[in-house]
PDB file of C-alpha atoms in Angstrom:
ATOM      1  CA  MET A  11     -12.912   1.412  13.490  1.00 49.00           C
ATOM      2  CA  ASP A  12     -13.298   1.062   9.728  1.00 53.00           C
ATOM      3  CA  LEU A  13      -9.577   1.549   8.995  1.00 53.00           C
ATOM      4  CA  VAL A  14      -8.554  -1.381  11.171  1.00 52.00           C
ATOM      5  CA  ASN A  15     -11.264  -3.636   9.707  1.00 53.00           C
ATOM      6  CA  PHE A  16     -10.183  -2.671   6.182  1.00 53.00           C
ATOM      7  CA  HIS A  17      -6.572  -3.653   6.898  1.00 50.00           C
ATOM      8  CA  LEU A  18      -7.594  -6.886   8.626  1.00 51.00           C
ATOM      9  CA  ASN A  19      -9.802  -7.952   5.726  1.00 53.00           C
ATOM     10  CA  ARG A  20      -7.188  -7.021   3.107  1.00 52.00           C
ATOM     11  CA  GLN A  21      -4.448  -8.903   4.912  1.00 51.00           C
ATOM     12  CA  LYS A  22      -6.597 -12.006   5.409  1.00 53.00           C
ATOM     13  CA  ASP A  23      -7.483 -11.939   1.696  1.00 52.00           C
ATOM     14  CA  LEU A  24      -3.777 -11.926   0.852  1.00 46.00           C
ATOM     15  CA  LEU A  25      -3.156 -14.841   3.185  1.00 45.00           C
ATOM     16  CA  GLN A  26      -5.974 -16.853   1.648  1.00 48.00           C
ATOM     17  CA  GLN A  27      -4.280 -16.517  -1.732  1.00 44.00           C
ATOM     18  CA  ASP A  28      -1.516 -18.875  -0.475  1.00 44.00           C
ATOM     19  CA  LEU A  29       1.130 -16.162  -0.467  1.00 44.00           C
ATOM     20  CA  ILE A  30       2.794 -17.581   2.637  1.00 46.00           C
ATOM     21  CA  SER A  31       2.728 -20.765   4.715  1.00 49.00           C
ATOM     22  CA  PHE A  32       2.177 -20.882   8.477  1.00 50.00           C
ATOM     23  CA  ASN A  33       2.320 -23.670  11.029  1.00 54.00           C
ATOM     24  CA  ASP A  34      -1.134 -22.903  12.402  1.00 53.00           C
ATOM     25  CA  GLU A  35      -3.988 -20.409  12.128  1.00 55.00           C
ATOM     26  CA  ASN A  36      -2.802 -18.490  15.208  1.00 51.00           C
ATOM     27  CA  GLU A  37       0.543 -17.809  13.535  1.00 50.00           C
ATOM     28  CA  MET A  38      -1.261 -16.842  10.315  1.00 49.00           C
ATOM     29  CA  ASN A  39      -3.347 -14.255  12.167  1.00 52.00           C
ATOM     30  CA  ASN A  40      -0.224 -12.397  13.293  1.00 51.00           C
ATOM     31  CA  PHE A  41       1.529 -11.877   9.958  1.00 49.00           C
ATOM     32  CA  VAL A  42       0.842 -10.933   6.375  1.00 49.00           C
ATOM     33  CA  GLU A  43       3.172 -11.239   3.385  1.00 48.00           C
ATOM     34  CA  LEU A  44       3.721  -8.153   1.247  1.00 47.00           C
ATOM     35  CA  PRO A  45       5.660  -7.965  -2.028  1.00 47.00           C
ATOM     36  CA  ALA A  46       9.046  -6.285  -1.785  1.00 48.00           C
ATOM     37  CA  THR A  47      10.512  -4.092  -4.520  1.00 49.00           C
ATOM     38  CA  ASP A  48      12.478  -7.125  -5.709  1.00 47.00           C
ATOM     39  CA  SER A  49       9.974  -9.790  -6.785  1.00 42.00           C
ATOM     40  CA  SER A  50      12.343 -12.590  -5.714  1.00 40.00           C
ATOM     41  CA  SER A  51      12.052 -11.650  -2.032  1.00 40.00           C
ATOM     42  CA  MET A  52       9.099 -11.021   0.242  1.00 42.00           C
ATOM     43  CA  LEU A  53       8.563  -8.946   3.376  1.00 41.00           C
ATOM     44  CA  VAL A  54       6.568 -10.112   6.388  1.00 40.00           C
ATOM     45  CA  GLU A  55       4.859  -7.325   8.347  1.00 42.00           C
ATOM     46  CA  PRO A  56       2.948  -7.622  11.640  1.00 47.00           C
ATOM     47  CA  LEU A  57      -0.798  -7.586  11.210  1.00 50.00           C
ATOM     48  CA  ILE A  58      -3.016  -5.107  13.053  1.00 57.00           C
ATOM     49  CA  THR A  59      -4.086  -7.262  15.947  1.00 76.00           C
ATOM     50  CA  ASN A  60      -7.261  -7.583  17.961  1.00 84.00           C
ATOM     51  CA  ARG A  61      -5.354  -5.917  20.804  1.00 87.00           C
ATOM     52  CA  ILE A  62      -4.874  -2.813  18.666  1.00 88.00           C
ATOM     53  CA  GLN A  63      -8.519  -2.885  17.556  1.00 88.00           C
ATOM     54  CA  ASP A  64      -9.666  -3.139  21.189  1.00 91.00           C
ATOM     55  CA  CYS A  65      -7.349  -0.291  22.156  1.00 93.00           C
ATOM     56  CA  VAL A  66      -8.641   1.962  19.368  1.00 92.00           C
ATOM     57  CA  ASP A  67     -12.276   1.143  20.165  1.00 93.00           C
ATOM     58  CA  SER A  68     -11.712   1.952  23.843  1.00 95.00           C
ATOM     59  CA  CYS A  69      -9.792   5.152  23.122  1.00 95.00           C
ATOM     60  CA  ILE A  70     -12.297   6.640  20.694  1.00 93.00           C
ATOM     61  CA  MET A  71     -14.999   6.323  23.342  1.00 94.00           C
ATOM     62  CA  THR A  72     -13.117   9.043  25.252  1.00 94.00           C
ATOM     63  CA  THR A  73     -12.708  11.426  22.291  1.00 92.00           C
ATOM     64  CA  PRO A  74     -15.041  14.224  21.214  1.00 90.00           C
ATOM     65  CA  GLY A  75     -17.650  13.172  18.680  1.00 90.00           C
ATOM     66  CA  GLN A  76     -17.316  16.409  16.720  1.00 94.00           C
ATOM     67  CA  TYR A  77     -16.701  15.747  13.020  1.00 95.00           C
ATOM     68  CA  ASP A  78     -13.564  17.639  12.036  1.00 96.00           C
ATOM     69  CA  PRO A  79     -11.963  15.250   9.515  1.00 95.00           C
ATOM     70  CA  VAL A  80      -8.245  14.789   9.080  1.00 96.00           C
ATOM     71  CA  CYS A  81      -6.251  12.781   6.567  1.00 94.00           C
ATOM     72  CA  GLY A  82      -3.661  10.381   7.958  1.00 94.00           C
ATOM     73  CA  SER A  83      -0.326   9.492   6.397  1.00 94.00           C
ATOM     74  CA  ASP A  84      -1.896   6.074   5.688  1.00 91.00           C
ATOM     75  CA  GLU A  85      -4.273   7.927   3.328  1.00 89.00           C
ATOM     76  CA  GLN A  86      -7.240   7.126   5.580  1.00 91.00           C
ATOM     77  CA  ASP A  87      -9.789   9.632   6.814  1.00 93.00           C
ATOM     78  CA  TYR A  88     -10.190  10.024  10.579  1.00 94.00           C
ATOM     79  CA  HIS A  89     -13.286  11.523  12.223  1.00 94.00           C
ATOM     80  CA  ASN A  90     -11.080  14.057  14.024  1.00 96.00           C
ATOM     81  CA  GLU A  91      -7.465  14.506  15.106  1.00 97.00           C
ATOM     82  CA  GLN A  92      -8.071  12.893  18.498  1.00 97.00           C
ATOM     83  CA  ARG A  93      -9.210   9.670  16.815  1.00 95.00           C
ATOM     84  CA  LEU A  94      -6.105   9.676  14.633  1.00 96.00           C
ATOM     85  CA  ASP A  95      -4.124  10.063  17.874  1.00 96.00           C
ATOM     86  CA  CYS A  96      -5.962   7.012  19.261  1.00 95.00           C
ATOM     87  CA  ALA A  97      -4.909   4.921  16.285  1.00 94.00           C
ATOM     88  CA  ARG A  98      -1.285   6.090  16.627  1.00 96.00           C
ATOM     89  CA  ASP A  99      -1.218   5.644  20.407  1.00 96.00           C
ATOM     90  CA  CYS A 100      -2.560   2.102  19.981  1.00 94.00           C
ATOM     91  CA  GLY A 101       0.182   1.087  17.558  1.00 92.00           C
ATOM     92  CA  VAL A 102      -0.970   2.116  14.073  1.00 93.00           C
ATOM     93  CA  GLU A 103       1.904   3.832  12.248  1.00 93.00           C
ATOM     94  CA  VAL A 104       0.178   7.035  11.194  1.00 95.00           C
ATOM     95  CA  THR A 105       0.771  10.773  11.415  1.00 96.00           C
ATOM     96  CA  LEU A 106      -1.390  13.759  10.493  1.00 96.00           C
ATOM     97  CA  LEU A 107      -0.984  14.451   6.778  1.00 94.00           C
ATOM     98  CA  ARG A 108      -3.468  17.318   6.545  1.00 93.00           C
ATOM     99  CA  ARG A 109      -6.689  18.738   7.931  1.00 95.00           C
ATOM    100  CA  GLY A 110      -9.717  17.761   5.872  1.00 92.00           C
ATOM    101  CA  THR A 111     -10.446  14.504   4.116  1.00 91.00           C
ATOM    102  CA  CYS A 112      -7.974  12.606   2.000  1.00 88.00           C
ATOM    103  CA  VAL A 113     -10.430  12.785  -0.904  1.00 82.00           C
ATOM    104  CA  SER A 114     -10.238  16.576  -0.845  1.00 65.00           C
ATOM    105  CA  LEU A 115      -6.439  16.291  -1.035  1.00 57.00           C
ATOM    106  CA  LEU A 116      -6.715  13.905  -3.994  1.00 58.00           C
ATOM    107  CA  SER A 117      -9.158  16.262  -5.718  1.00 63.00           C
ATOM    108  CA  ALA A 118      -6.773  19.179  -5.207  1.00 60.00           C
ATOM    109  CA  VAL A 119      -3.899  17.161  -6.724  1.00 59.00           C
ATOM    110  CA  VAL A 120      -6.004  16.131  -9.714  1.00 62.00           C
ATOM    111  CA  LEU A 121      -7.252  19.686 -10.239  1.00 62.00           C
ATOM    112  CA  GLY A 122      -3.801  21.172  -9.663  1.00 61.00           C
ATOM    113  CA  THR A 123      -4.932  23.384  -6.797  1.00 58.00           C
ATOM    114  CA  VAL A 124      -2.681  22.057  -4.023  1.00 55.00           C
ATOM    115  CA  PRO A 125      -1.446  25.006  -1.915  1.00 52.00           C
ATOM    116  CA  GLN A 126       2.296  25.590  -2.123  1.00 47.00           C
TER     117      GLN A 126
END
């Protein structure tokens, strides 16, 4: 799934910038350092793991292929609501933000046409 790969690549890029030290590569693959609101402290958040990726890949094989896009609370587009459910059921913290793509939501905000 593209969302999971995006997060994995982004988190590995952050780690390669020497933002945090780990005892070994296995430990590094399980955590990523993110800036906190206070620049003197840092947060460590679990990384989306291969287990989650495998779960999502397996789950989406059982979902309908019909394209009916939804926007997740992580501001990522999902092929349909069932695939968003797969991501959530496999451990990704995401909820349905709206039906349609996230880009269409952004366009509506920029154009000032967001429904009340």
